[in-house]
Short mmCIF file of C-alpha atoms in Angstrom, two decimals:
data_model
loop_
_atom_site.label_atom_id
_atom_site.label_comp_id
_atom_site.label_asym_id
_atom_site.label_seq_id
_atom_site.Cartn_x
_atom_site.Cartn_y
_atom_site.Cartn_z
CA LEU A 872 6.48 10.41 21.89
CA LYS A 873 7.71 13.11 24.11
CA SER A 874 7.82 16.67 21.96
CA ASP A 875 11.19 17.42 22.98
CA ASP A 876 12.29 13.98 21.60
CA VAL A 877 10.45 15.17 18.13
CA ALA A 878 12.34 18.64 18.13
CA ALA A 879 16.01 16.62 18.23
CA VAL A 880 14.93 14.26 15.36
CA LEU A 881 13.40 16.67 13.18
CA ARG A 882 17.04 17.60 12.23
CA ALA A 883 17.42 14.40 10.50
CA ARG A 884 15.55 15.61 7.08
CA ALA A 885 17.12 13.37 4.93
CA ALA A 886 16.76 10.40 7.03
CA ILE A 887 13.19 11.36 7.50
CA GLY A 888 12.27 11.85 3.73
CA TRP A 889 13.91 8.46 2.67
CA GLY A 890 11.94 6.68 5.49
CA LEU A 891 9.07 8.46 4.57
CA LEU A 892 9.64 7.49 0.75
CA ALA A 893 10.43 3.76 1.74
CA ILE A 894 7.41 2.97 4.00
CA LEU A 895 4.74 5.19 2.05
CA VAL A 896 5.44 4.67 -1.65
CA VAL A 897 8.48 1.57 -2.61
CA SER A 898 6.56 -0.74 -0.14
CA PRO A 899 2.56 -0.07 -1.29
CA VAL A 900 4.57 -0.23 -5.14
CA LEU A 901 5.90 -3.68 -4.43
CA SER A 902 2.77 -4.83 -3.05
CA PHE A 903 1.94 -5.55 -6.53
CA VAL A 904 4.56 -8.05 -6.57
CA PRO A 905 3.15 -11.36 -4.21
CA LEU A 906 0.17 -11.03 -6.51
CA ASN A 907 2.13 -12.36 -9.06
CA LEU A 908 3.21 -15.04 -7.23
CA ALA A 909 1.41 -17.90 -8.91
CA PHE A 910 3.44 -20.57 -7.08
CA VAL A 911 2.06 -19.16 -3.72
CA ARG A 912 -1.29 -20.60 -2.81
CA PRO A 913 -3.95 -20.16 -1.91
CA ALA A 914 -4.84 -16.91 -3.48
CA GLU A 915 -5.99 -15.69 0.02
CA LEU A 916 -1.89 -15.84 1.18
CA ARG A 917 -1.26 -13.86 -1.57
CA ILE A 918 -3.61 -11.29 -0.92
CA GLY A 919 -2.84 -11.01 2.78
CA LEU A 920 1.18 -10.66 1.54
CA THR A 921 -0.15 -7.63 -0.56
CA VAL A 922 -1.98 -6.13 2.36
CA PHE A 923 0.99 -6.65 4.42
CA CYS A 924 3.31 -4.85 1.96
CA THR A 925 0.84 -1.68 1.80
CA MET A 926 0.84 -1.42 5.43
CA PRO A 927 3.25 0.98 7.52
CA THR A 928 6.24 -0.82 9.85
CA THR A 929 4.84 -1.35 13.42
CA LEU A 930 6.28 -0.43 16.90
CA SER A 931 8.09 -4.04 16.87
CA SER A 932 9.29 -3.69 13.20
CA GLY A 933 10.04 -0.35 13.23
CA VAL A 934 11.31 0.59 16.52
CA ALA A 935 12.46 -2.31 18.34
CA LEU A 936 14.65 -3.85 15.42
CA VAL A 937 16.27 -0.58 14.81
CA ALA A 938 17.04 -0.13 18.62
CA GLN A 939 18.48 -3.71 18.70
CA GLY A 940 20.35 -2.96 15.84
CA GLY A 941 21.97 0.06 17.74
CA GLY A 942 19.96 2.21 15.16
CA ASN A 943 18.62 5.80 15.93
CA ALA A 944 15.49 4.70 18.28
CA ALA A 945 13.75 8.15 18.29
CA LEU A 946 13.90 8.58 14.17
CA ALA A 947 12.60 4.72 13.61
CA LEU A 948 9.88 6.07 16.43
CA LEU A 949 8.77 9.48 14.66
CA LEU A 950 9.03 7.24 11.36
CA THR A 951 6.79 5.17 12.88
CA VAL A 952 4.12 7.33 13.96
CA LEU A 953 4.50 9.99 10.80
CA THR A 954 3.55 6.71 8.89
CA ASN A 955 0.98 5.38 10.59
CA LEU A 956 -0.40 8.92 11.05
CA VAL A 957 -0.47 9.22 7.25
CA ALA A 958 -1.27 5.62 6.56
CA VAL A 959 -4.47 6.60 8.13
CA PHE A 960 -5.42 8.77 5.05
CA SER A 961 -3.37 6.85 2.29
CA VAL A 962 -3.78 3.25 3.12
CA PRO A 963 -7.80 3.02 2.13
CA PHE A 964 -6.86 4.27 -1.56
CA VAL A 965 -3.89 2.34 -1.81
CA LEU A 966 -5.29 -0.91 -0.71
CA GLY A 967 -8.41 0.01 -3.05
CA LEU A 968 -6.07 0.40 -6.11
CA VAL A 969 -3.44 -2.63 -5.25
CA LEU A 970 -6.81 -4.91 -4.27
CA ASP A 971 -8.65 -4.15 -7.37
CA ALA A 972 -5.72 -5.97 -9.41
CA ALA A 973 -6.70 -8.97 -7.41
CA ASP A 974 -10.43 -8.77 -8.24
CA VAL A 975 -11.17 -7.57 -4.47
CA THR A 976 -13.10 -4.53 -3.82
CA ILE A 977 -12.75 -2.77 -1.01
CA SER A 978 -14.37 0.74 -0.48
CA PRO A 979 -12.05 2.85 0.74
CA LEU A 980 -13.87 5.79 2.46
CA PRO A 981 -15.89 3.79 5.10
CA MET A 982 -12.07 2.44 5.49
CA LEU A 983 -11.04 5.80 6.16
CA ALA A 984 -13.39 6.85 8.76
CA LYS A 985 -13.06 3.71 10.69
CA LEU A 986 -9.55 5.05 10.64
CA VAL A 987 -9.85 8.25 12.00
CA CYS A 988 -12.59 7.09 14.73
CA LEU A 989 -10.59 4.17 16.17
CA ILE A 990 -7.10 5.26 15.52
CA LEU A 991 -6.58 9.05 14.65
CA ALA A 992 -9.46 10.53 17.21
CA PRO A 993 -7.83 9.06 20.15
CA LEU A 994 -4.12 9.41 19.52
CA ILE A 995 -4.95 13.08 19.35
CA ALA A 996 -7.12 13.28 22.54
CA GLY A 997 -4.14 11.11 24.19
CA LYS A 998 -1.59 13.83 22.94
CA VAL A 999 -3.77 16.67 24.00
CA GLY A 1000 -4.56 15.34 27.49
CA ARG A 1001 -0.67 14.57 27.94
CA GLU A 1002 -0.01 18.06 27.15
CA ARG A 1003 -2.44 20.03 28.39
CA SER A 1004 -2.88 18.18 31.69
CA ALA A 1005 -0.27 17.39 34.59
CA LYS A 1006 -2.78 14.98 36.17
CA PHE A 1007 -2.94 12.93 32.66
CA ALA A 1008 0.79 12.90 32.08
CA ALA A 1009 1.31 11.83 35.59
CA PHE A 1010 -0.89 9.12 35.77
CA GLY A 1011 0.09 7.88 32.53
CA ALA A 1012 3.87 7.96 34.35
CA ARG A 1013 3.10 6.42 37.26
CA ARG A 1014 0.75 3.71 35.40
CA LYS A 1015 3.00 3.43 32.66
CA ALA A 1016 3.31 -0.28 32.95
CA GLU A 1017 -0.33 -0.84 33.44
CA VAL A 1018 -1.15 1.20 30.26
CA ASN A 1019 1.61 -1.01 28.33
CA ARG A 1020 0.07 -4.32 29.48
CA ALA A 1021 -3.57 -3.21 28.84
CA ASN A 1022 -2.42 -2.07 25.27
CA SER A 1023 -0.89 -5.60 24.87
CA VAL A 1024 -3.87 -7.35 25.87
CA ALA A 1025 -6.34 -4.96 23.78
CA LEU A 1026 -4.54 -5.89 20.85
CA MET A 1027 -4.19 -9.35 21.40
CA ALA A 1028 -8.18 -9.27 22.29
CA ILE A 1029 -8.51 -7.58 18.51
CA VAL A 1030 -6.51 -10.20 16.71
CA TRP A 1031 -8.47 -13.36 18.85
CA PHE A 1032 -11.71 -11.88 18.29
CA LYS A 1033 -10.86 -11.36 14.34
CA VAL A 1034 -9.97 -14.68 14.20
CA SER A 1035 -12.80 -16.23 16.00
CA GLN A 1036 -15.15 -14.56 13.79
CA SER A 1037 -13.35 -15.94 10.62
CA ALA A 1038 -12.99 -19.60 12.46
CA GLY A 1039 -15.32 -20.88 9.75
CA HIS A 1040 -13.82 -19.39 6.86
CA ILE A 1041 -10.47 -20.35 8.30
CA ARG A 1042 -11.39 -23.91 8.13
CA SER A 1043 -12.80 -24.14 5.00
CA ILE A 1044 -9.39 -22.23 3.54
CA ALA A 1045 -7.57 -25.66 5.59
CA ALA A 1046 -10.20 -28.32 3.85
CA ALA A 1047 -9.67 -26.88 0.37
CA GLN A 1048 -6.01 -26.45 0.69
CA ALA A 1049 -6.05 -30.20 2.21
CA ALA A 1050 -7.60 -31.57 -0.83
CA TYR A 1051 -5.30 -29.81 -2.86
CA VAL A 1052 -2.46 -31.29 -1.34
CA VAL A 1053 -3.96 -34.73 -1.78
CA LEU A 1054 -4.51 -33.84 -5.30
#
């Protein structure tokens, strides 16, 4: 977000308030619903849907779809950024509360520490670098396509690594599901 764009969008206070409420309160409250859908099997899928409901919107759903629908993309981007910043501090505790109902225990404080180190600190460093250094900002403008591509590759690599780490667990779930279907 450029600082000028933020200033222009901040006038839509009611829209910002409703967006924050819907994303940070209504969706997490509704995350209890998938836990109670007994027909959704296996249980890990219900837990995954629950975790999905507690997360704030992403750029693809929060901004791209709004832009394609002719909505206010700058407002969507502001809401996405704001909710993701707030979620760094809220999601570990919301997940702890919600997943406790599914007998899944997580430790919110270590998760909070990781989110601050891996998400918040780089974001602040990048924003400060852009605002304070003309060279840094010019590099980002000149290399926007390469930076975006590197970001996409890094995100895909994270998913690939996590799925690879869980390959044995995924196979055991698939085998159990196959056995359940046979029964």
